[in-house]
Amino acid sequence: MYRDRFHIPIQQKTQKPYIYFCGNSLGLQPKGVLEAIRQELEDWANLGVEGHFHGKNPWAKYHEFFSEKAARLVGAKPIEVVMMNNLTVNLHLMMVSFYRPTPQRYKIIIEGGAFPSDQYAVKSQILFHGYNVKDALIELIPRPNEHTLRTEDIVQAIHDAGDSLALVMLGGVNYYTGQAFDMQTITQEAHKVGAMAGFDLAHAAGNILLHLHDWEVDFAVWCTYKYLNSGPGAVSGCFVHEKYANSPDLPRFAGWWGHDEKTRFLMGPDFTPMLGAAGWQLSNAPVMNMVAHKVSLDIFDEATMPALRQKSEEMIQFLLERIQNLVEIITPFELKDRGCQTSIRVGKQGKKVFQKLSEAGIIADWREPDVIRIAPVPLYNTMEEIDEFSKILKKVI
Ligand SMILES: *Cc1c(COP(=O)(O)O)cnc(C)c1O
């Protein structure tokens, strides 16, 4: 059982494990992490600088250990993915290359109420290029009395903006409502009007099935500390579609680790990018910050996303059956429109409900003004926990 490969936090009072439904915020620690970190510390202690080439996992190549498995995770080719930086940094780096506004075409579509960091990043890019946020930013909001966006309305907004639209940048799964967007359709429609399509997969990677290459998404970014269980602030992922793999002229912010590795150590003055996403790297791999991801990604690769998603769907359906008559749920019910997170709306007494759940040993998360997010994940949560949760919720409410 995969659950046995994770540390499950234990309640002090009862010595029973918590019901941990917060993998959408910070995933649990795989048990192999400690040993993997010890290995790198040992190589550093024993080899010093030689660890770059002669360590068990040579640090100079460390980012390459992820290419194949990260590619499988997001439905990409190895050349299309790289692990580097953190999510918001990667979003900026991608926008430097893929948001190239002109007076004719400068608008960006995002979700109204997008994750704050995404809003700040997008708005600051608009300002950086000398445009006006009010004019350039199109924020999509649900219809009255609806919680989530309809694909048809997103498509309409794309066509309304038409040739003034430079970029569509949405979360793959919205962090608040848990809605998964139809990334394929959105990408196609964005391309029809000549715009780029990029996605923030913070809540999608390791949660839903992704086919970034086939969908022809232009770029995507994700973090690894949520569903991907790689520890606080762990390294992030970046996808650049293969069609840009060999585009040395595409403007970008450059650093030495993005330079062609064959000539990187000649230390020449002119930048020649690596092919593919690796050409957007700035710095050498932050190895200590990547170790946990290596361990975790091995587990995902072993379990496989299709199998995890299948179990996740069973868990979603079971949870919905058990709680749909107890609380208002703002996450779509249709499986294709969602991942494992269920956002429940608990009204004015919400904070109290949340506190009572916490006291009963449930770790979930609270979002202002009145939403509790519950995310049973297929790797380490169980049907029994969902059952137990629904009983506690019923009592509390
Ligand atoms: C978690 C999350 C982030 C976090 O950004 P970092 O740069 O990793 O701190 C950004 N965007 C979304 C949508 C998120 O859910």
XYZ file of C-alpha atoms and ligand atoms in Angstrom:
412
model
C 0.000 0.000 0.000
C 1.387 3.385 -0.978
C 0.090 4.914 2.237
C 2.785 2.979 4.117
C 5.426 4.909 2.230
C 4.394 8.222 3.772
C 4.714 9.763 7.206
C 1.173 10.401 8.434
C 1.057 13.101 11.150
C -0.072 11.763 14.538
C -2.426 13.485 16.995
C -0.725 14.104 20.335
C -3.840 13.532 22.409
C -5.046 10.249 20.999
C -1.890 8.962 19.301
C -4.103 8.272 16.284
C -3.147 9.531 12.843
C -4.794 12.707 11.663
C -7.162 12.510 8.731
C -4.934 14.525 6.434
C -6.998 16.130 3.664
C -4.557 18.921 2.955
C -2.406 17.380 0.227
C -3.568 20.205 -2.023
C -1.642 22.621 0.165
C 1.340 20.638 1.428
C 1.686 16.962 0.561
C 3.000 14.501 3.131
C 6.594 13.381 3.369
C 7.593 10.155 1.628
C 9.548 7.982 4.047
C 12.443 7.684 1.596
C 13.303 11.370 1.801
C 15.472 11.275 4.910
C 17.730 8.580 3.494
C 17.938 10.356 0.137
C 19.000 13.614 1.784
C 21.522 11.711 3.912
C 23.025 10.317 0.691
C 23.609 13.782 -0.751
C 25.042 15.078 2.521
C 27.368 12.112 2.624
C 28.557 12.687 -0.939
C 29.156 16.321 -0.124
C 31.071 15.360 3.042
C 33.145 12.688 1.320
C 33.645 14.173 -2.126
C 33.326 17.928 -1.841
C 33.294 19.496 -5.282
C 33.829 16.094 -6.906
C 30.223 15.323 -6.017
C 29.223 17.322 -9.095
C 30.511 14.504 -11.286
C 31.276 11.538 -9.046
C 28.484 11.565 -6.495
C 25.918 8.763 -6.527
C 23.587 11.217 -8.269
C 26.034 13.637 -9.923
C 24.822 17.141 -9.053
C 25.884 18.653 -12.380
C 23.234 16.497 -14.059
C 20.705 16.550 -11.264
C 17.947 18.346 -13.217
C 18.172 15.631 -15.881
C 17.018 12.939 -13.450
C 13.544 14.429 -13.674
C 13.015 14.850 -17.420
C 11.420 11.515 -18.275
C 9.306 11.086 -15.176
C 8.153 14.695 -15.000
C 7.279 14.438 -18.698
C 5.139 11.360 -18.057
C 3.436 13.130 -15.188
C 2.231 16.062 -17.300
C 1.861 14.354 -20.684
C 4.928 15.887 -22.290
C 8.133 14.915 -24.036
C 11.311 14.996 -21.933
C 12.651 17.928 -23.937
C 9.560 19.926 -22.983
C 10.054 19.880 -19.206
C 12.582 21.116 -16.693
C 12.575 21.391 -12.918
C 13.853 24.753 -11.702
C 13.159 27.726 -9.407
C 9.762 28.173 -7.877
C 6.405 28.507 -9.501
C 6.000 32.277 -9.570
C 9.557 32.721 -10.797
C 8.865 30.294 -13.614
C 5.633 32.066 -14.465
C 7.571 35.305 -14.881
C 10.249 33.612 -16.975
C 7.568 32.118 -19.221
C 5.794 35.437 -19.609
C 9.045 37.104 -20.586
C 9.072 34.755 -23.568
C 5.379 34.268 -24.259
C 3.822 37.597 -23.354
C 5.251 39.951 -25.941
C 2.621 42.672 -26.089
C 2.234 45.127 -28.958
C -0.126 48.133 -29.099
C -2.393 45.923 -31.227
C -2.207 42.737 -29.164
C -1.595 43.105 -25.446
C -4.481 41.674 -23.433
C -4.352 38.787 -20.972
C -7.256 36.621 -19.828
C -7.112 35.210 -16.293
C -9.667 33.856 -13.814
C -11.307 36.511 -11.662
C -10.025 35.696 -8.189
C -7.027 33.832 -9.514
C -4.423 32.823 -6.934
C -2.901 36.091 -5.673
C 0.619 35.304 -6.847
C -0.694 34.759 -10.393
C -2.577 38.040 -10.286
C 0.488 39.912 -9.056
C 2.711 38.277 -11.644
C 0.362 39.002 -14.538
C -0.403 42.565 -13.471
C 3.254 43.373 -12.916
C 4.107 42.016 -16.373
C 1.463 44.244 -17.927
C 2.868 47.260 -16.076
C 6.437 46.257 -16.881
C 5.606 46.453 -20.581
C 4.032 49.878 -20.118
C 0.384 48.892 -20.465
C -2.582 49.685 -18.301
C -3.948 46.870 -16.118
C -7.560 48.051 -16.375
C -7.380 47.928 -20.125
C -5.136 44.921 -20.603
C -6.419 42.465 -17.995
C -9.600 40.513 -18.670
C -10.863 38.685 -15.587
C -13.399 35.930 -16.085
C -16.173 35.610 -13.539
C -18.907 32.979 -13.271
C -22.478 33.789 -14.281
C -24.767 35.057 -11.516
C -25.630 32.267 -9.073
C -22.926 30.006 -10.482
C -19.643 29.205 -8.760
C -17.518 28.120 -11.661
C -16.774 29.188 -15.213
C -18.422 27.629 -18.243
C -16.084 26.630 -21.042
C -18.414 28.287 -23.552
C -18.051 31.589 -21.687
C -14.261 31.296 -21.609
C -14.277 30.624 -25.348
C -16.592 33.586 -25.899
C -14.257 35.875 -23.944
C -11.334 34.704 -26.064
C -13.166 35.526 -29.271
C -14.493 38.821 -27.916
C -10.904 39.889 -27.235
C -9.895 38.532 -30.649
C -6.752 39.999 -32.098
C -6.187 42.224 -29.072
C -5.589 39.054 -27.027
C -1.952 38.150 -26.354
C -2.270 35.442 -23.708
C -4.707 33.205 -21.861
C -3.228 32.252 -18.482
C -5.457 30.124 -16.276
C -4.966 27.689 -13.431
C -5.338 24.119 -14.692
C -7.437 23.524 -11.587
C -8.699 26.589 -9.753
C -7.222 26.673 -6.245
C -10.435 27.928 -4.641
C -13.297 26.166 -6.381
C -11.397 23.052 -7.453
C -12.711 23.453 -11.013
C -10.556 21.850 -13.711
C -10.558 23.732 -16.989
C -10.831 22.256 -20.450
C -7.255 23.115 -21.307
C -7.380 21.557 -24.748
C -10.359 23.589 -25.919
C -9.085 26.781 -24.315
C -5.690 26.346 -25.970
C -7.241 25.660 -29.367
C -9.476 28.696 -29.173
C -6.652 30.941 -27.963
C -4.573 29.826 -30.928
C -7.457 30.535 -33.311
C -7.295 34.232 -32.432
C -3.498 34.219 -32.494
C -2.948 34.253 -28.719
C -0.742 32.071 -26.524
C -2.109 29.697 -23.884
C -0.277 29.036 -20.634
C -1.431 27.256 -17.478
C -0.541 27.339 -13.824
C -0.749 23.678 -12.830
C -0.124 24.170 -9.093
C -3.368 22.315 -8.343
C -3.360 20.096 -11.408
C 0.041 18.366 -11.473
C -0.206 15.039 -9.670
C -3.970 15.497 -9.383
C -5.557 15.208 -12.838
C -4.468 13.658 -16.119
C -2.578 16.086 -18.297
C -1.614 15.909 -21.979
C 0.238 19.161 -22.390
C 2.042 18.139 -25.551
C -1.015 16.859 -27.406
C -3.127 19.779 -26.230
C -0.463 22.065 -27.719
C -0.268 24.184 -24.615
C 2.431 26.813 -25.143
C 3.810 26.820 -21.608
C 2.932 25.617 -18.130
C 4.349 25.864 -14.631
C 3.676 23.883 -11.460
C 4.892 23.535 -7.919
C 5.795 20.221 -6.312
C 4.979 20.724 -2.645
C 1.218 20.312 -3.056
C -0.010 17.089 -4.671
C 3.555 16.146 -5.515
C 4.680 15.712 -1.895
C 8.128 17.238 -2.311
C 8.304 19.393 0.803
C 7.894 23.083 1.643
C 9.127 25.406 -1.083
C 10.397 22.503 -3.187
C 11.577 23.011 -6.745
C 8.968 23.712 -9.427
C 8.293 22.425 -12.908
C 8.183 24.205 -16.226
C 6.835 23.064 -19.587
C 7.637 24.679 -22.932
C 6.039 23.093 -25.971
C 8.338 21.259 -28.351
C 7.545 23.706 -31.135
C 9.711 26.251 -29.288
C 12.468 23.756 -28.476
C 14.835 25.203 -30.983
C 14.054 28.907 -30.916
C 17.242 30.631 -29.826
C 15.763 33.937 -30.979
C 12.780 33.740 -28.661
C 13.442 36.498 -26.096
C 14.192 35.134 -22.653
C 16.042 35.910 -19.488
C 19.211 33.875 -19.679
C 21.593 32.289 -17.197
C 24.563 29.968 -17.504
C 22.612 26.788 -16.755
C 20.384 27.421 -19.764
C 23.453 27.568 -21.983
C 24.214 24.639 -24.267
C 25.862 22.152 -21.929
C 28.433 21.098 -24.517
C 30.044 24.514 -24.353
C 28.775 25.769 -20.976
C 32.109 25.324 -19.273
C 34.039 27.156 -21.956
C 32.566 30.138 -20.129
C 32.202 32.156 -23.323
C 30.487 35.562 -23.405
C 27.634 34.685 -25.784
C 24.525 32.768 -24.819
C 23.538 29.708 -26.835
C 20.474 28.101 -25.247
C 20.001 24.400 -24.616
C 17.289 22.883 -26.764
C 13.902 22.717 -25.108
C 12.712 23.805 -21.682
C 16.216 23.304 -20.242
C 17.230 26.431 -22.161
C 15.212 28.539 -19.711
C 17.277 27.485 -16.692
C 19.180 30.239 -14.968
C 21.147 28.597 -12.226
C 22.689 25.252 -11.414
C 20.323 22.770 -9.782
C 19.412 23.457 -6.112
C 20.082 19.831 -5.267
C 19.048 19.822 -1.610
C 15.757 21.353 -2.660
C 15.219 18.677 -5.306
C 16.004 15.505 -3.389
C 12.512 15.031 -1.977
C 11.011 15.598 -5.393
C 13.197 12.872 -6.827
C 11.915 10.425 -4.203
C 8.330 11.517 -4.682
C 8.396 11.475 -8.459
C 9.651 7.884 -8.321
C 6.506 6.972 -6.387
C 4.265 8.723 -8.922
C 6.046 7.020 -11.756
C 5.621 3.647 -10.115
C 1.955 4.186 -9.273
C 1.255 5.922 -12.634
C -1.125 8.834 -13.051
C -3.886 6.858 -14.809
C -4.109 4.415 -11.881
C -3.965 7.216 -9.329
C -6.653 9.133 -11.142
C -8.872 6.080 -11.240
C -8.617 5.655 -7.501
C -9.068 9.393 -7.071
C -12.336 9.268 -9.019
C -13.661 6.503 -6.791
C -12.758 8.569 -3.753
C -14.395 11.688 -5.196
C -17.631 9.845 -5.883
C -17.676 8.286 -2.448
C -17.046 11.636 -0.768
C -19.765 13.364 -2.777
C -22.273 10.633 -1.960
C -21.544 10.997 1.709
C -21.593 14.772 2.064
C -23.686 16.275 -0.718
C -26.770 16.432 1.444
C -24.906 17.965 4.361
C -23.246 21.024 2.860
C -23.130 23.248 -0.185
C -20.400 22.141 -2.569
C -19.006 24.670 -5.012
C -16.693 22.263 -6.847
C -18.206 20.781 -10.018
C -19.611 17.254 -9.584
C -18.662 16.064 -13.074
C -15.372 14.181 -12.894
C -14.000 15.743 -16.055
C -14.427 19.189 -14.491
C -12.499 18.567 -11.302
C -9.627 16.985 -9.414
C -9.735 15.501 -5.948
C -10.328 18.746 -4.086
C -13.854 19.444 -2.908
C -14.593 22.977 -1.745
C -17.475 23.158 0.667
C -19.211 26.327 1.655
C -20.058 26.502 5.297
C -21.650 29.927 5.698
C -21.423 32.364 8.586
C -20.594 29.717 11.171
C -17.913 28.369 8.886
C -14.884 29.179 10.980
C -16.484 27.326 13.914
C -17.192 24.295 11.768
C -13.604 24.349 10.647
C -12.358 24.546 14.243
C -14.521 21.627 15.301
C -13.234 19.556 12.420
C -9.677 20.359 13.459
C -10.414 19.359 17.041
C -11.778 16.064 15.740
C -8.465 15.306 14.054
C -9.144 16.439 10.514
C -6.547 18.554 8.762
C -8.252 20.502 6.008
C -7.876 24.097 4.972
C -9.835 27.234 5.401
C -10.183 29.910 2.741
C -11.833 33.240 3.412
C -14.645 34.070 3.435
C -16.452 30.773 4.001
C -14.871 27.824 2.227
C -13.258 24.641 3.553
C -11.150 22.729 1.067
C -11.002 18.959 1.448
C -8.579 16.981 -0.670
C -8.449 13.213 -0.179
C -5.525 12.082 -2.320
C -5.183 8.600 -3.787
C -1.615 7.948 -2.623
C -2.129 8.102 1.129
C -5.787 8.719 1.942
C -8.358 5.952 2.301
C -12.076 5.335 1.829
C -12.304 4.743 5.602
C -11.006 8.234 6.232
C -13.623 9.690 3.906
C -16.316 7.747 5.719
C -15.016 8.905 9.095
C -14.807 12.493 7.864
C -18.396 12.476 6.649
C -19.598 11.221 10.032
C -17.665 13.905 11.870
C -18.906 16.586 9.475
C -22.498 15.491 10.029
C -22.060 15.694 13.790
C -20.354 19.067 13.663
C -22.958 20.606 11.400
C 0.379 27.342 -4.627
C 0.218 28.242 -5.765
C 1.223 29.147 -6.117
C 2.457 29.278 -5.248
O 3.491 29.933 -5.865
P 5.004 29.754 -5.372
O 5.745 30.602 -6.303
O 5.329 28.298 -5.448
O 5.071 30.221 -3.943
C 1.031 29.935 -7.240
N -0.090 29.834 -7.989
C -1.080 28.970 -7.657
C -2.301 28.874 -8.505
C -0.960 28.155 -6.542
O -1.943 27.325 -6.215
